[in-house]
Coordinates of C-alpha atoms and ligand atoms in Angstrom, one line a residue:
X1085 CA -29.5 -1.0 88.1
X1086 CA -26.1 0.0 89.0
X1087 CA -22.4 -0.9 88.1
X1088 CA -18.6 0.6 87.3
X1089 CA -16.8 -0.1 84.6
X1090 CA -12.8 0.2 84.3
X1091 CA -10.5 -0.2 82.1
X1092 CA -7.8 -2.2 83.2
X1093 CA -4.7 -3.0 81.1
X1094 CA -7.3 -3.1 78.1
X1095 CA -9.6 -5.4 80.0
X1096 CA -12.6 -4.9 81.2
X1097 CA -13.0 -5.3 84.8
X1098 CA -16.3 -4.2 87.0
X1099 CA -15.7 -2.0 90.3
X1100 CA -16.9 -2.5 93.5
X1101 CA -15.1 -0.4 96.3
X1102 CA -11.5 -0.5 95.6
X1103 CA -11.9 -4.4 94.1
X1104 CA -11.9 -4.9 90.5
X1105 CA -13.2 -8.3 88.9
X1106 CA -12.3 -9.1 85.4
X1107 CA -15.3 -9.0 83.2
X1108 CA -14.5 -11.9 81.1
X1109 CA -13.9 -14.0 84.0
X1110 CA -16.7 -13.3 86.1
X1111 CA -19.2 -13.7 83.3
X1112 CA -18.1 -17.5 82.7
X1113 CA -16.4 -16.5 79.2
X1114 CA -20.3 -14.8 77.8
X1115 CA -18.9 -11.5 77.5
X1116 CA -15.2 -10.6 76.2
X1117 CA -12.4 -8.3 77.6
X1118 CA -13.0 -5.9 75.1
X1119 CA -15.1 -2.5 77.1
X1120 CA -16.2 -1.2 73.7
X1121 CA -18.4 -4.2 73.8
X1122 CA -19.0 -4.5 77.7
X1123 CA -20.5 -1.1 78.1
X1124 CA -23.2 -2.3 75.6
X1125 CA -24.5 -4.7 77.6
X1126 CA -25.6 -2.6 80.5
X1127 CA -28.6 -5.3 82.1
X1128 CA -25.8 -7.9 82.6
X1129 CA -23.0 -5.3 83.9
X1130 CA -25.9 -4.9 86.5
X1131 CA -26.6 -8.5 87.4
X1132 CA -22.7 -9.6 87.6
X1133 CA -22.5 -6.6 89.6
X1134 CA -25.0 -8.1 92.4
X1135 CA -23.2 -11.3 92.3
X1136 CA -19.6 -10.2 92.3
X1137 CA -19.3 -11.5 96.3
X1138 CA -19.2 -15.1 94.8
X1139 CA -16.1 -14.3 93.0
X1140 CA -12.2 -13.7 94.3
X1141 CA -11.4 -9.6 93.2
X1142 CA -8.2 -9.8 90.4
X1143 CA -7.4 -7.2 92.5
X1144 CA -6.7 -2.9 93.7
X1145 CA -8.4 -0.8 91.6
X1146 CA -6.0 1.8 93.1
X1147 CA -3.0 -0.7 92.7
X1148 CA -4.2 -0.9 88.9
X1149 CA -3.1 -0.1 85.2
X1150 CA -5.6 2.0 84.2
X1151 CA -6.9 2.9 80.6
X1152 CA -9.9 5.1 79.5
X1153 CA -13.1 3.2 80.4
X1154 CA -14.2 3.8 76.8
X1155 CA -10.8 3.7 74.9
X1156 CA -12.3 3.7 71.2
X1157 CA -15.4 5.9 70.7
X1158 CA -16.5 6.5 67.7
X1159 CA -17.0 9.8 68.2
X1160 CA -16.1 12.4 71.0
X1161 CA -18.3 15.8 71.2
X1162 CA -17.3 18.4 73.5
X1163 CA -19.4 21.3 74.4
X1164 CA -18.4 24.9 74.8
X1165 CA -19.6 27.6 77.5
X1166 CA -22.1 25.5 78.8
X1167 CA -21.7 27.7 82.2
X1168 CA -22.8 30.8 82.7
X1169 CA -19.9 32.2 85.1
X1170 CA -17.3 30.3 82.7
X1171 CA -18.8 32.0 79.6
X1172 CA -18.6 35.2 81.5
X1173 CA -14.7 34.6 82.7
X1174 CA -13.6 34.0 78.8
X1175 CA -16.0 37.2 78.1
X1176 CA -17.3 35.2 75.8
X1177 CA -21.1 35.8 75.0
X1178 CA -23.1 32.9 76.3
X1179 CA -24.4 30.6 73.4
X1180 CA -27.7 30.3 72.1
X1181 CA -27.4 26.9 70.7
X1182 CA -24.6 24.2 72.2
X1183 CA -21.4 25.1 71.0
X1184 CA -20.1 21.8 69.5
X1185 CA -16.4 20.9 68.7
X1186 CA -15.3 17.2 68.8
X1187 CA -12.2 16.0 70.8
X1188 CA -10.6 13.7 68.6
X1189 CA -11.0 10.0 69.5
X1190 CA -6.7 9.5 69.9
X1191 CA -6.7 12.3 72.4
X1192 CA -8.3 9.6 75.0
X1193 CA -5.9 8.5 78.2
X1194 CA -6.4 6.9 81.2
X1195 CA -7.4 8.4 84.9
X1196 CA -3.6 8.8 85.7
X1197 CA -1.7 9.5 82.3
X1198 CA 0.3 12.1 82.0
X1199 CA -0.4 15.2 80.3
X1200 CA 2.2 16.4 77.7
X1201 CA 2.1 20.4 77.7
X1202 CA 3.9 21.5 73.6
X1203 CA 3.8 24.8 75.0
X1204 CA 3.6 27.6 77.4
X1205 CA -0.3 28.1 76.8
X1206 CA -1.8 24.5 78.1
X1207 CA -5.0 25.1 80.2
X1208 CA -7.8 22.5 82.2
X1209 CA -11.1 22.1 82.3
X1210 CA -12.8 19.8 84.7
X1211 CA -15.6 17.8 82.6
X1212 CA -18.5 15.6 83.5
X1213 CA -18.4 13.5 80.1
X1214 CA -21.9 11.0 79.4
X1215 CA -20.7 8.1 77.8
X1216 CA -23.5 7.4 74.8
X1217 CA -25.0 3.6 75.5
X1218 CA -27.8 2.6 72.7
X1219 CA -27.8 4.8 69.6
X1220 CA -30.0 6.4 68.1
X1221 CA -31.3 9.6 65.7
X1222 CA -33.6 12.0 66.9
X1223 CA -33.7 11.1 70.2
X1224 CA -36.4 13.0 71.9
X1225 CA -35.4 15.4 75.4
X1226 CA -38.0 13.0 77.0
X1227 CA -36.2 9.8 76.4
X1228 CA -32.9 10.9 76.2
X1229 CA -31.6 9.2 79.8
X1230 CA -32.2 5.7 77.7
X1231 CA -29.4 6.1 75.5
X1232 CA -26.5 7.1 78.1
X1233 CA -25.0 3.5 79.3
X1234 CA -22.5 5.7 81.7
X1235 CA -21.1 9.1 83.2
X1236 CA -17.5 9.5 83.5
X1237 CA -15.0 12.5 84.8
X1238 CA -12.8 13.8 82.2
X1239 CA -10.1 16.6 81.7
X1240 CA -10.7 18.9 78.6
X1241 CA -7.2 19.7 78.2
X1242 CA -6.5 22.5 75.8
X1243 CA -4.0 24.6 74.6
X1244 CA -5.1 28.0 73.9
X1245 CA -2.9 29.5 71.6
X1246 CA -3.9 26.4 68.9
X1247 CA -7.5 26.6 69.9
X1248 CA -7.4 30.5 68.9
X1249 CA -4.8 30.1 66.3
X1250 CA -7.5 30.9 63.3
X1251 CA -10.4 32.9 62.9
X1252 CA -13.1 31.7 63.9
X1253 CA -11.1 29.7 66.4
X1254 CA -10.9 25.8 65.9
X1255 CA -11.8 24.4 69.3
X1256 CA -10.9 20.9 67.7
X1257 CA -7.7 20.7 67.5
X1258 CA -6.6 22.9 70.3
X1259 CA -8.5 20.4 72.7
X1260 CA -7.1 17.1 70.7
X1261 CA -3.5 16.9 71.5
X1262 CA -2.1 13.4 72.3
X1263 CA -3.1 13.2 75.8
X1264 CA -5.8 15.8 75.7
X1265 CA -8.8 13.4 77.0
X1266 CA -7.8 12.0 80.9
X1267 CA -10.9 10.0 81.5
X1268 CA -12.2 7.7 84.1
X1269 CA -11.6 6.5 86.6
X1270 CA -14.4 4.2 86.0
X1271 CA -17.6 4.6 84.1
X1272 CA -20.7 4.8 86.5
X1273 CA -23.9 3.8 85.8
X1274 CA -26.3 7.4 85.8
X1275 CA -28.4 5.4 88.3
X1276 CA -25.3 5.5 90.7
X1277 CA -25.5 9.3 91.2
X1278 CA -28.3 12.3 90.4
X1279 CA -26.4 13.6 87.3
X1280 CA -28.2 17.1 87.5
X1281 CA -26.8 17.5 91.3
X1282 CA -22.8 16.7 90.5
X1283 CA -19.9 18.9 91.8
X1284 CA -17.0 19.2 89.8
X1285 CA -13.9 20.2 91.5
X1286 CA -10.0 20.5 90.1
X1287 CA -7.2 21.2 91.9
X1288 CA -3.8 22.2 90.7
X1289 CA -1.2 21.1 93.2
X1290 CA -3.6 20.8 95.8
X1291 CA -5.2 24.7 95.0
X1292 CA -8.7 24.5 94.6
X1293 CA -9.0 26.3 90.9
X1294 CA -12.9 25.1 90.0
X1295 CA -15.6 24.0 91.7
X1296 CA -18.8 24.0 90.0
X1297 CA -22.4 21.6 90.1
X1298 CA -23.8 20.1 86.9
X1299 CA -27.1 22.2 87.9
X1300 CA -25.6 25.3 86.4
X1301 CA -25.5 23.4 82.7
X1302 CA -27.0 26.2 80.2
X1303 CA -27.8 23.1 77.7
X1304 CA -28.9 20.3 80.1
X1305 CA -27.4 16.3 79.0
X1306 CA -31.3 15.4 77.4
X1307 CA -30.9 18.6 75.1
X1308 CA -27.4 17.6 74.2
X1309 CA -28.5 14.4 73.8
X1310 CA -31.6 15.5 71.5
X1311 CA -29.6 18.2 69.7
X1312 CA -26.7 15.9 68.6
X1313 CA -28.7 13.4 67.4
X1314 CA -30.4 15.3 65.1
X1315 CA -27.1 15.7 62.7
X1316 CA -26.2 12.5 63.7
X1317 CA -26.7 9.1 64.7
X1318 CA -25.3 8.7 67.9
X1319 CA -23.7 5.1 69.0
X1320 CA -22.8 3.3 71.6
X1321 CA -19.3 4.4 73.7
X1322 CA -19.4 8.0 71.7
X1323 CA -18.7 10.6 74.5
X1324 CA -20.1 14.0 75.2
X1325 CA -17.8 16.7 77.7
X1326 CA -20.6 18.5 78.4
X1327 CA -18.6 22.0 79.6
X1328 CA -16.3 23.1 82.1
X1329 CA -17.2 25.3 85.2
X1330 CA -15.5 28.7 85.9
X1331 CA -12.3 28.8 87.0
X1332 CA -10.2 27.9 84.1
X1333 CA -6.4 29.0 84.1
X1334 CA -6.1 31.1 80.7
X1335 CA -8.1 34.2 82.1
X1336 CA -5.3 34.6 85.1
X1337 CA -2.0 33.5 83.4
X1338 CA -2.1 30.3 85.1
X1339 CA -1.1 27.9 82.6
X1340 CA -0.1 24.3 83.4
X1341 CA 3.4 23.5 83.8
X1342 CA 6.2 20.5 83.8
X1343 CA 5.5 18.6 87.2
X1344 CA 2.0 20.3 87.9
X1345 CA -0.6 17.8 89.5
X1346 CA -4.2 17.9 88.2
X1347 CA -6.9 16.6 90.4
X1348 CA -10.3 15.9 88.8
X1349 CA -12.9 14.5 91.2
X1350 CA -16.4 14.2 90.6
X1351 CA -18.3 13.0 93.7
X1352 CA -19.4 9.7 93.6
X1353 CA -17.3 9.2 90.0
X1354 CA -14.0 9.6 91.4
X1355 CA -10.8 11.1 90.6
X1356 CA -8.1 11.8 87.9
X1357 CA -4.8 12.2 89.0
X1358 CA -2.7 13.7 86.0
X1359 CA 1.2 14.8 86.5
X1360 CA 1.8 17.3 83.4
X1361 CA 5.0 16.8 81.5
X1362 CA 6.2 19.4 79.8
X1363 CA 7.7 18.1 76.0
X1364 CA 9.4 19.7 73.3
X1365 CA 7.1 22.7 71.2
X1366 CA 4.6 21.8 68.7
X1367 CA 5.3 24.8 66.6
X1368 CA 2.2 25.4 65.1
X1369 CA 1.6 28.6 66.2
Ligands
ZN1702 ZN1 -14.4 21.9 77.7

């Protein structure tokens, strides 16, 4: 069972190559434009996706207005020093339990937003993000691949001076800045790739600054899965960035600046391309 699912211009739209096919229109009218309600109905993203040949393409998925394939999550965990060498880079003590902060929801963008840097001290963090598909609470380790509709790259942008601003630091709104949560470029079904196998690579300009595989996770997807659905009932489009490999700018100076070009590419995801633009301070710290 495979598919990918865009966002394109706030429609729906499956993938296949560089074609996209709007969803509406290739289902005969039976499901709506709206992806919040697509990427609930995995089985039939998977049969129009066999049968997408019989229809004309709406067009370039590269040639495309793109938006976050899940635009309006109701919620958006992110997951801290879930990487040994990247715990180790930040000196930072690796966690016992996940380290959970959320990304606020209105932080979301599309593959090829730009990023708008409020200060000197804006970092990246290349993200493999698992895009919840049913809900459900206490979802055991065993059974948590059921509830994950889709896998998606992201960009956990963050500003370190906020994120450290208080003591303890808040993660949450460090990491939630309008602009904060490049996603995309498409949502993948898991089938489509071995999730535990993924390399995660971002470039700045073109320099190679991480490049990490999902099999160095500390806390695996299932526990993450397991562990936030204990506090909470999990439902369909929330997100989970599940960590960021080493290689992060903050540790080296190398903070993002106006006109920088951030390449995100997860192999067989894709890619975010993300210009940073640098707008006036935020002044909170
Ligand atoms: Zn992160």
């Amino acid at each position: 069972m495979t598919y990918a699912l865009a966002n394109v211009d706030g429609r729906a739209a499956l993938v296949q190559g560089d074609l996209y096919y709007d969803l509406e229109t290739v289902s005969g009218g039976a499901l709506g434009p709206d992806p919040m309600l697509a990427l609930a109905q995995p089985q039939r993203l998977a049969a129009l996706t066999e049968k997408l040949g019989e229809h004309a393409s709406a067009g370039r998925l590269s040639e495309a207005k793109l938006g976050p394939p899940v635009p309006r999550p109701r919620n958006s965990f992110a997951i801290g020093l879930n990487y040994q060498a990247h715990a180790a880079e930040g000196s930072m003590d690796v966690p016992d339990k996940p380290l959970v902060f959320t990304k606020f929801p209105s932080c979301l963008v599309g593959p090829r937003a730009d990023v708008e840097l409020r200060s000197e001290h804006v970092d990246y963090e290349g993200e493999l993000v698992v895009v919840i598909g049913p809900g459900g609470k206490d979802i055991p380790e065993a059974g948590a691949w059921h509830h994950v509709v889709g896998l998606m790259v992201g960009q956990d942008i963050s500003d370190r001076r906020v994120q450290f601003a208080a003591k303890p630091p808040h993660f949450d709104l460090g990491k939630s800045f309008d602009t904060f949560g490049p996603t995309g470029p498409v949502m993948v079904a898991p089938s489509a790739v071995d999730p535990s196998q993924l390399r995660i690579v971002t470039k700045i300009n073109n320099e190679v600054r991480q490049d990490g595989t999902t099999d160095q996770l500390i806390f695996s997807i299932p526990t993450l899965i397991a562990y936030l659905s204990r506090v909470t009932t999990l439902a369909p489009g929330d997100l989970i960035f599940t960590g960021t490999p080493e290689g992060i700018g903050a540790p080296k100076g190398q903070f993002l600046a106006d006109g920088d070009v951030i390449t995100t590419s997860i192999e067989g995801i894709g890619t975010l391309v993300n210009r940073c633009v640098r707008i006036t301070d935020h002044g909170v710290c």
